[in-house]
Tab-separated table of C-alpha atoms (C1' of nucleotides) in Angstrom:
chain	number	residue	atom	x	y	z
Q	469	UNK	CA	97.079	118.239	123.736
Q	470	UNK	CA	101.051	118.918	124.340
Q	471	UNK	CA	102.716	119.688	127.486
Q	472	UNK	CA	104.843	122.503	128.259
Q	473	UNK	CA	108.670	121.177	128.932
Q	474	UNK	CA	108.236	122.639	133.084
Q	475	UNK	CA	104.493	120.674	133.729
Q	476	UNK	CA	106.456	117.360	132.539
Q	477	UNK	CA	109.279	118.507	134.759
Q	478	UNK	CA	107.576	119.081	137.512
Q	479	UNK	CA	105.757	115.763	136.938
Q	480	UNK	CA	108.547	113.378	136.892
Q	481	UNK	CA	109.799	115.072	140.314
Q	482	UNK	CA	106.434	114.733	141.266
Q	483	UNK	CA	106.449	110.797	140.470
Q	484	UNK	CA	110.794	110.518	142.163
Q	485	UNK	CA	111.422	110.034	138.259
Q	486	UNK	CA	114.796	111.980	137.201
Q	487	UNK	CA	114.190	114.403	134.534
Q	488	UNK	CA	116.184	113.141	131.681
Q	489	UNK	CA	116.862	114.239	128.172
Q	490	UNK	CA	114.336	110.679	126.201
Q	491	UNK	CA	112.250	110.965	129.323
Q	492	UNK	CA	110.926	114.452	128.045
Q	493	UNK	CA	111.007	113.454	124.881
Q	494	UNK	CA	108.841	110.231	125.163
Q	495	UNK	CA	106.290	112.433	126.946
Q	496	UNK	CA	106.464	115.349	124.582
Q	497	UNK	CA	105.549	112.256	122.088
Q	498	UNK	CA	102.901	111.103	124.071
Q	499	UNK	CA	101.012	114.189	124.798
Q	500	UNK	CA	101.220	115.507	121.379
Q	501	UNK	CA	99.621	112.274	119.923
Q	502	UNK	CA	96.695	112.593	122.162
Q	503	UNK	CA	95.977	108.631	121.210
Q	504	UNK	CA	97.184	105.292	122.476
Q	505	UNK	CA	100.892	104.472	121.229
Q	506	UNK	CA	102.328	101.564	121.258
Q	507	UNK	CA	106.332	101.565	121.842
Q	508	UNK	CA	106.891	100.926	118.361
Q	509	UNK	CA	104.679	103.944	117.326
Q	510	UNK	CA	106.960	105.903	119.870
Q	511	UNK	CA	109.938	105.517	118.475
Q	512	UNK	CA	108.859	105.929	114.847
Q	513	UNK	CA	107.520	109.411	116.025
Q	514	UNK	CA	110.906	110.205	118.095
Q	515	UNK	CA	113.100	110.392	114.252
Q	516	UNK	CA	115.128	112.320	114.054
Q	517	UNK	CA	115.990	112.948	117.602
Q	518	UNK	CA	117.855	109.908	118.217
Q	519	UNK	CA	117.803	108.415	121.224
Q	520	UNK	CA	118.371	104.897	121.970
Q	521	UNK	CA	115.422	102.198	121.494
Q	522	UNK	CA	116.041	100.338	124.961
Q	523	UNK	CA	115.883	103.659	126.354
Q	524	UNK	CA	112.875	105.129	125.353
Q	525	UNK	CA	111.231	101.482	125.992
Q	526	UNK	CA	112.218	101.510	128.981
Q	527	UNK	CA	110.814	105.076	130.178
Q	528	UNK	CA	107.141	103.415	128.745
Q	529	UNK	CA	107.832	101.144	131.191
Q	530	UNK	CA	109.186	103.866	133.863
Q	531	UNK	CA	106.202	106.179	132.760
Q	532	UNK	CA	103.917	103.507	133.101
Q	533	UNK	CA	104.871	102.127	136.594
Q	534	UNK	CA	104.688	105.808	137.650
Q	535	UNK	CA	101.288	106.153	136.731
Q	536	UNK	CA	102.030	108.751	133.975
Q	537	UNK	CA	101.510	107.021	131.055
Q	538	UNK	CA	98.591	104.001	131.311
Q	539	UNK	CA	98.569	100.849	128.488
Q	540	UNK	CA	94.850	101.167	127.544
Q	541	UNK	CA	95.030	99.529	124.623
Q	542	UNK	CA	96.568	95.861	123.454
Q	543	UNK	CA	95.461	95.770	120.152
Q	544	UNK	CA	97.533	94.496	117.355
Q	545	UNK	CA	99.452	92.705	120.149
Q	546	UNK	CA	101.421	95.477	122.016
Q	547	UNK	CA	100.398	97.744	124.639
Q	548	UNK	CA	99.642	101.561	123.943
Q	549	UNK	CA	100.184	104.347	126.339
Q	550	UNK	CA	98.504	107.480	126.776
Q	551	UNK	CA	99.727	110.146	128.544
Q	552	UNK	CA	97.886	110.677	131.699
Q	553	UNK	CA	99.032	114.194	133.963
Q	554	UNK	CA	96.675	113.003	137.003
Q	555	UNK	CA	97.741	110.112	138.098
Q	556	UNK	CA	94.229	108.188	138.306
Q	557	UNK	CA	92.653	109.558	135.596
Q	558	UNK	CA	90.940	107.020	133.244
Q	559	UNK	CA	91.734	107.357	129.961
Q	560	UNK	CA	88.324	104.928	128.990
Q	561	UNK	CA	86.116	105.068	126.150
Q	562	UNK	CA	85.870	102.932	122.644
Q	563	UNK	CA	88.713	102.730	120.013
Q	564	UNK	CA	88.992	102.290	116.674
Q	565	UNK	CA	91.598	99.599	115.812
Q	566	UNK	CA	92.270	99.591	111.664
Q	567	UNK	CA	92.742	96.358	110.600
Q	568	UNK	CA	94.743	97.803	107.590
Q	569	UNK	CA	97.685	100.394	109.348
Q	570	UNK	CA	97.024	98.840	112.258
Q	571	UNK	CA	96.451	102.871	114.049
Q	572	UNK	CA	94.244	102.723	117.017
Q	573	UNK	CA	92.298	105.880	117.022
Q	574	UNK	CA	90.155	107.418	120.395
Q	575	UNK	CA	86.646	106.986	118.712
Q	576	UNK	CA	85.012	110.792	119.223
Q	577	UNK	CA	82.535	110.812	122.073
Q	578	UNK	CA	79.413	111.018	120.089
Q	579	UNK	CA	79.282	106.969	119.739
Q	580	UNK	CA	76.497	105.543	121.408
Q	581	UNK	CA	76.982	101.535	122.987
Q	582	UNK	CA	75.033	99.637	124.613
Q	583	UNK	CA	76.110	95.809	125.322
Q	584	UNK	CA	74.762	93.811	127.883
Q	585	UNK	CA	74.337	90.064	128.738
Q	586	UNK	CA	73.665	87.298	131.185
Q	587	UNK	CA	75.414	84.858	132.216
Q	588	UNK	CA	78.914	83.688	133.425
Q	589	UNK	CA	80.117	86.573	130.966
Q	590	UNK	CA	78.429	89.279	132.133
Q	591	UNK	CA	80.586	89.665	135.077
Q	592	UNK	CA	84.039	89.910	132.391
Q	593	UNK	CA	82.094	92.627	130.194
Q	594	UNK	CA	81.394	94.790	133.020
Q	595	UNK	CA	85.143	95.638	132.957
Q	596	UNK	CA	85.341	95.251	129.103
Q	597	UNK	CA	86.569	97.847	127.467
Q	598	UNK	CA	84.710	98.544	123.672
Q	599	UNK	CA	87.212	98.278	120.761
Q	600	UNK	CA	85.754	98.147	117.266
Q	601	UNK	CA	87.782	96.694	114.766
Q	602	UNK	CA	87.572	98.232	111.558
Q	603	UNK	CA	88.124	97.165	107.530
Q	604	UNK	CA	87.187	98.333	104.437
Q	605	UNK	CA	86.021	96.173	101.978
Q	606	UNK	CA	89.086	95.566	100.233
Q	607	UNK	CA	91.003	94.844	103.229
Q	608	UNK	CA	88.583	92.540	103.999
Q	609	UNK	CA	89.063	90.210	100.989
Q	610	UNK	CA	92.625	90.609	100.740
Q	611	UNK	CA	93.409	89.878	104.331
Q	612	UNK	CA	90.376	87.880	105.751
Q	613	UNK	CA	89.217	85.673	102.827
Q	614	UNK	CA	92.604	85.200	102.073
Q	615	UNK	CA	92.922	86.963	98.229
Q	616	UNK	CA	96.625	88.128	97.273
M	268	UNK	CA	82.576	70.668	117.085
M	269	UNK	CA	85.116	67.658	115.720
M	270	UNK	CA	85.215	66.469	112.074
M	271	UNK	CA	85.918	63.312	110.640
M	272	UNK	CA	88.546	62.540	108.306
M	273	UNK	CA	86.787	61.544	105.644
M	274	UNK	CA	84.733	64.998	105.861
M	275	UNK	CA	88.099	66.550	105.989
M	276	UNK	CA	89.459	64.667	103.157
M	277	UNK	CA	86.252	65.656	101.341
M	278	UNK	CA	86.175	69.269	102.111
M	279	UNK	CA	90.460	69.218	100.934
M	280	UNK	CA	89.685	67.941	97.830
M	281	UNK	CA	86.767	69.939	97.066
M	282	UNK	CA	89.164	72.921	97.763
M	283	UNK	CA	91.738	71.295	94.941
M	284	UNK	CA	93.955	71.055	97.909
M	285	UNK	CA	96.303	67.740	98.348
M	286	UNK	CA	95.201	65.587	101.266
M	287	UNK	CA	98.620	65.218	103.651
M	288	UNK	CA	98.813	64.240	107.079
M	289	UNK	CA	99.832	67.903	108.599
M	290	UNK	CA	96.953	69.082	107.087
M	291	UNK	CA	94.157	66.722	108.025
M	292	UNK	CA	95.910	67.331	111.933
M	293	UNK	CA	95.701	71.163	111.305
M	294	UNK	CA	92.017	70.927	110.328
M	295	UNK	CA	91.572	68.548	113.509
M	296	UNK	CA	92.860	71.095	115.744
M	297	UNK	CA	91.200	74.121	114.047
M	298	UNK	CA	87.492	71.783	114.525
M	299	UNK	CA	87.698	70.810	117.662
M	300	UNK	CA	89.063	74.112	119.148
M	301	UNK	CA	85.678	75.531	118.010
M	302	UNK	CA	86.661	78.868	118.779
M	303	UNK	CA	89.720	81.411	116.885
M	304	UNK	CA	93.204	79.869	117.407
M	305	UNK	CA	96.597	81.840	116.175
M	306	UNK	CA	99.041	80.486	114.533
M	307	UNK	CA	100.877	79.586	117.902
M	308	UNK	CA	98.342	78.102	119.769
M	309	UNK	CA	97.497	75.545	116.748
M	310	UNK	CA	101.350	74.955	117.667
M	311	UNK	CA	101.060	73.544	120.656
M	312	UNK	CA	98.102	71.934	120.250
M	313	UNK	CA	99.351	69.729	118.061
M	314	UNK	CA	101.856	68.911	120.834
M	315	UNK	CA	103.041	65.008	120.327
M	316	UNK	CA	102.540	64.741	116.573
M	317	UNK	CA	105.794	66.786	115.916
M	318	UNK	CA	104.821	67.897	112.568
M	319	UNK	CA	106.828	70.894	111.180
M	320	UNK	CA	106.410	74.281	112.661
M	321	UNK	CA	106.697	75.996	109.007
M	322	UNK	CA	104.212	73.056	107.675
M	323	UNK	CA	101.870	74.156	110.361
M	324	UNK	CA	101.673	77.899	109.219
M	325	UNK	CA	102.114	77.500	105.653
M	326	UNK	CA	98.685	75.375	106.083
M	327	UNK	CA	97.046	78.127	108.220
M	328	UNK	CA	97.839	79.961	105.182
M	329	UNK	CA	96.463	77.415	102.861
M	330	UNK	CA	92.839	76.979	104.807
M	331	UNK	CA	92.527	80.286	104.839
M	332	UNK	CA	93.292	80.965	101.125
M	333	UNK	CA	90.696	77.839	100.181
M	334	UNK	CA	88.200	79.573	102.750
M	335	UNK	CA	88.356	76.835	105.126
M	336	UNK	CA	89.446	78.645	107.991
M	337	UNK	CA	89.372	82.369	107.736
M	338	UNK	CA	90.910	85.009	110.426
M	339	UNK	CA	88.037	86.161	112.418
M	340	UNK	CA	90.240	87.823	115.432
M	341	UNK	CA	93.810	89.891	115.434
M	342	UNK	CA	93.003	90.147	118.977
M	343	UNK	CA	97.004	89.912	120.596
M	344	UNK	CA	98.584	90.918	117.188
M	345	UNK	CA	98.175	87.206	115.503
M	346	UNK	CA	95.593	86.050	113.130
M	347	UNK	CA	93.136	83.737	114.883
M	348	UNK	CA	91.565	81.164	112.594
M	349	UNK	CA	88.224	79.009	112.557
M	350	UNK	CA	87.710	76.229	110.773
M	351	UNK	CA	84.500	76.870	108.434
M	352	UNK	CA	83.340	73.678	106.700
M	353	UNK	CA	80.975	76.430	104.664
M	354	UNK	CA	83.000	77.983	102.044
M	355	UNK	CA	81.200	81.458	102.824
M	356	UNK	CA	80.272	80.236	106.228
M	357	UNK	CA	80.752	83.574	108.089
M	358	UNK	CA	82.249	83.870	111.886
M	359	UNK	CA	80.582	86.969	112.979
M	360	UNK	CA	79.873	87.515	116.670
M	361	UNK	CA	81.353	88.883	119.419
M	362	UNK	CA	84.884	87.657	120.941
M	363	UNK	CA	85.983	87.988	124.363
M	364	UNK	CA	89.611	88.788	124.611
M	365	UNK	CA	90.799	87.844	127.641
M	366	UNK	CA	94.060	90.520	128.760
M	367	UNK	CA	95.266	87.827	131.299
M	368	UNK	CA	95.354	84.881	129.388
M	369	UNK	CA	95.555	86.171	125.878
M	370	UNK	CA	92.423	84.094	125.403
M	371	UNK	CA	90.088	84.663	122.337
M	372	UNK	CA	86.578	83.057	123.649
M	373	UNK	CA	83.830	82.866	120.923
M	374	UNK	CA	80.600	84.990	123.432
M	375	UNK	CA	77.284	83.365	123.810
M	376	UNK	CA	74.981	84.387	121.364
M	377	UNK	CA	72.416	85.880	124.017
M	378	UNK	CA	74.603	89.437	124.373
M	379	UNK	CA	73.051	91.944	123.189
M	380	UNK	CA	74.954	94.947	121.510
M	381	UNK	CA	74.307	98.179	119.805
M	382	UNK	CA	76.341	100.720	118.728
M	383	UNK	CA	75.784	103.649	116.645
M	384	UNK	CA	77.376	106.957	115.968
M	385	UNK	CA	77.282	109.670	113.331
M	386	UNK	CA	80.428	111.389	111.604
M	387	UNK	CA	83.166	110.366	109.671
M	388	UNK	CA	83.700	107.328	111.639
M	389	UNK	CA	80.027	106.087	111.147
M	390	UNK	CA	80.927	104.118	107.629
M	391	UNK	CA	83.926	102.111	109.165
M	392	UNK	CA	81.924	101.217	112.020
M	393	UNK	CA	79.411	99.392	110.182
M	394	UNK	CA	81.788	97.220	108.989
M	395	UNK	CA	83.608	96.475	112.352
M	396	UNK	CA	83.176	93.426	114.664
M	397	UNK	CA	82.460	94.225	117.767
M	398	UNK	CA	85.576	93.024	120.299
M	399	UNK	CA	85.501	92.863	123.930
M	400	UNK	CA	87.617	93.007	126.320
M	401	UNK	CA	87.621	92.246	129.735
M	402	UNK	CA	90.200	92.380	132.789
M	403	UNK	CA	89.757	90.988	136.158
M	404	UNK	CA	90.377	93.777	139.161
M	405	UNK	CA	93.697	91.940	139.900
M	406	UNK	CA	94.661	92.210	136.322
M	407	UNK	CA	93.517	96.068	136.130
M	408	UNK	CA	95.931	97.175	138.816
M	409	UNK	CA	98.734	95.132	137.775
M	410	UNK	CA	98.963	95.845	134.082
M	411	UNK	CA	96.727	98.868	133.583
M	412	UNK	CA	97.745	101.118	136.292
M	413	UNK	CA	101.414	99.886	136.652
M	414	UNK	CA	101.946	97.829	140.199
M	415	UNK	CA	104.128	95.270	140.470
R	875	DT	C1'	130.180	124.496	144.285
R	876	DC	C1'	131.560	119.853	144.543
R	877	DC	C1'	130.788	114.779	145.418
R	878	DA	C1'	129.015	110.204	145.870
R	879	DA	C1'	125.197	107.145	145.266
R	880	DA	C1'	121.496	105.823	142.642
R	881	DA	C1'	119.213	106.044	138.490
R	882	DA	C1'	119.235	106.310	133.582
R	883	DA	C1'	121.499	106.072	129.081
R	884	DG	C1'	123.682	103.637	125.362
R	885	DC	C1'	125.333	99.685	123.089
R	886	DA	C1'	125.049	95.089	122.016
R	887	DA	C1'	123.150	91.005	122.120
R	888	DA	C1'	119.291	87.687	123.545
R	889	DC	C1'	114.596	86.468	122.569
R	890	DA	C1'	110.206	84.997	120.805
R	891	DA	C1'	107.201	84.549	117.340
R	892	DC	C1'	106.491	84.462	112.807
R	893	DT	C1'	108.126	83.961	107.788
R	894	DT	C1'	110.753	82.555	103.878
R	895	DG	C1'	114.316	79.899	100.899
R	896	DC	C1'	115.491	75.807	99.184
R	897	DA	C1'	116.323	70.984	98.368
R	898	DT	C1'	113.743	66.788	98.851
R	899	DC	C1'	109.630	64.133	98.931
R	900	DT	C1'	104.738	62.774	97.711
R	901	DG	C1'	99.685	62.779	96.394
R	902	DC	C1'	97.219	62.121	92.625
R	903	DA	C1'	95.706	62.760	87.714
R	904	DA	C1'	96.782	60.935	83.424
S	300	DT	C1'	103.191	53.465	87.003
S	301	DT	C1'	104.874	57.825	86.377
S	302	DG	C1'	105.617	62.964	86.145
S	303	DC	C1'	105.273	66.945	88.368
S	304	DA	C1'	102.905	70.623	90.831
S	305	DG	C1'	102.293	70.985	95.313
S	306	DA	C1'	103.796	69.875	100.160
S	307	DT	C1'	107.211	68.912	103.598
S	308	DG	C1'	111.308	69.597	106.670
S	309	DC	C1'	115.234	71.944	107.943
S	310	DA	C1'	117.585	75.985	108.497
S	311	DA	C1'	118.059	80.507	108.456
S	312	DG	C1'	116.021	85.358	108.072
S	313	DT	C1'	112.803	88.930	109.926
S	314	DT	C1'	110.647	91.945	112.997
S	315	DG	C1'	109.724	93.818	117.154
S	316	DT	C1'	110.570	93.658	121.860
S	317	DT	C1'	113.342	92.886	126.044
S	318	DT	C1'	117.559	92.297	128.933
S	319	DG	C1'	122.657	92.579	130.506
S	320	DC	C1'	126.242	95.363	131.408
S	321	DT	C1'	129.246	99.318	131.458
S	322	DT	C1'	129.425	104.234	131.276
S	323	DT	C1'	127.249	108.597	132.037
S	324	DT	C1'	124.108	111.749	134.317
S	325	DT	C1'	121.058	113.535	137.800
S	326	DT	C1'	120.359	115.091	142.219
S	327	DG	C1'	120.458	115.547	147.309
S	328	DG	C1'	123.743	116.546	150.661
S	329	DA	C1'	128.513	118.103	152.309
DNA sequence: TCCAAAAAAGCAAACAACTTGCATCTGCAA
DNA sequence: TTGCAGATGCAAGTTGTTTGCTTTTTTGGA
């Protein structure tokens, strides 16, 4: 999913957001990655095109305030943004969080969950959103037995 | 779930590890939390006894080499430990990650989950723990969809 | 087309949380 | 009791994120 340079235009006027040289970039980044980034993800994928750090964090922030570009992920510690065109849309189903490179992958839709509880939890869960943690074998010893 | 020292002492030695003060405190903490604690949150609750920070996470490191306390949660971006009397004593339910607090809660053992899918993600899967996490209303519009 | 105000960019530096280096100290096996 | 591998404490290094401040740019209006 990528975004033609006049939709994210017209977005950001939509949204009183100035339309700015990292600000198209960032969503550009976004869009194309079609997954949950986290601000460090972000910038690796800017490179080349080198805009400042403080800059493009703050347009997550900007981008997020505005709607565009909902955290829906906090997994490994810092929040990931999708980008989101309409401005409610829910960007809500399981993800896979590798323990190893630490990605966060949309899980395809084919997954079938069911979870469901009593008690003083059951209230939480019915906002929870699924995240499945991942590790191979290896990973597992190294990391969670504690092997070097 | 609290220890006593001389099961701690016990457990140390049967690990070939040297019984020291910051360690039998660490192992305190870890027991009586009953439930995954990072790295920072062992911190502080050792509060008063000012033992060293870098003592503190170098014997994280050491419980969870020896198998005493192994990371069962990377919920927030930091390793969570559990203290494990049982060398192969495995954690394995679900956690409730809590997006306000930062909270890792150990669930009651009456949820009931189920997940399946088919496709190249299918393998990981089996091997991930499931992770929950939950978000009051107030918390949802505030962090999720960007008001301040 | 030009201008002023507000917003955004860029640079640098502050932070927080975790990790590591190193010199000194100590538990414990011999 | 003693030697020494293993542990501690202090300080400083990392990494990744966030903020302050000055300059530059965008954009609506003259």
């Amino acid at each position: 999913m990528s975004i033609t340079k006049d939709k994210a235009r017209r977005l950001l006027r939509e949204n009183s957001l100035r339309v700015t040289g990292p600000r198209l970039a960032v969503i550009e980044v976004l869009a194309e990655a079609n997954k949950p980034l986290s601000y460090g993800e972000v910038l690796k994928r800017m490179g080349s095109t080198d805009w400042d750090p403080a800059t493009v964090y703050r347009n997550l922030v900007k981008l997020r305030e505005a709607g565009l570009a909902p955290v829906v992920s906090r997994a490994a510690g810092s929040d990931r943004y999708v980008f989101s065109p309409g401005k409610g849309a829910v960007h809500r189903h399981p993800h896979f969080v590798c323990d190893d490179c630490g990605e966060v992958s949309c899980l395809p839709t084919n997954l079938t969950s069911s979870i469901s509880m009593e008690g003083p939890w059951a209230v939480s869960i019915q906002q929870a959103a699924v995240q499945l943690r991942g590790e191979c074998p290896d990973c597992m010893d190294r990391k969670y037995l504690g092997r070097t």
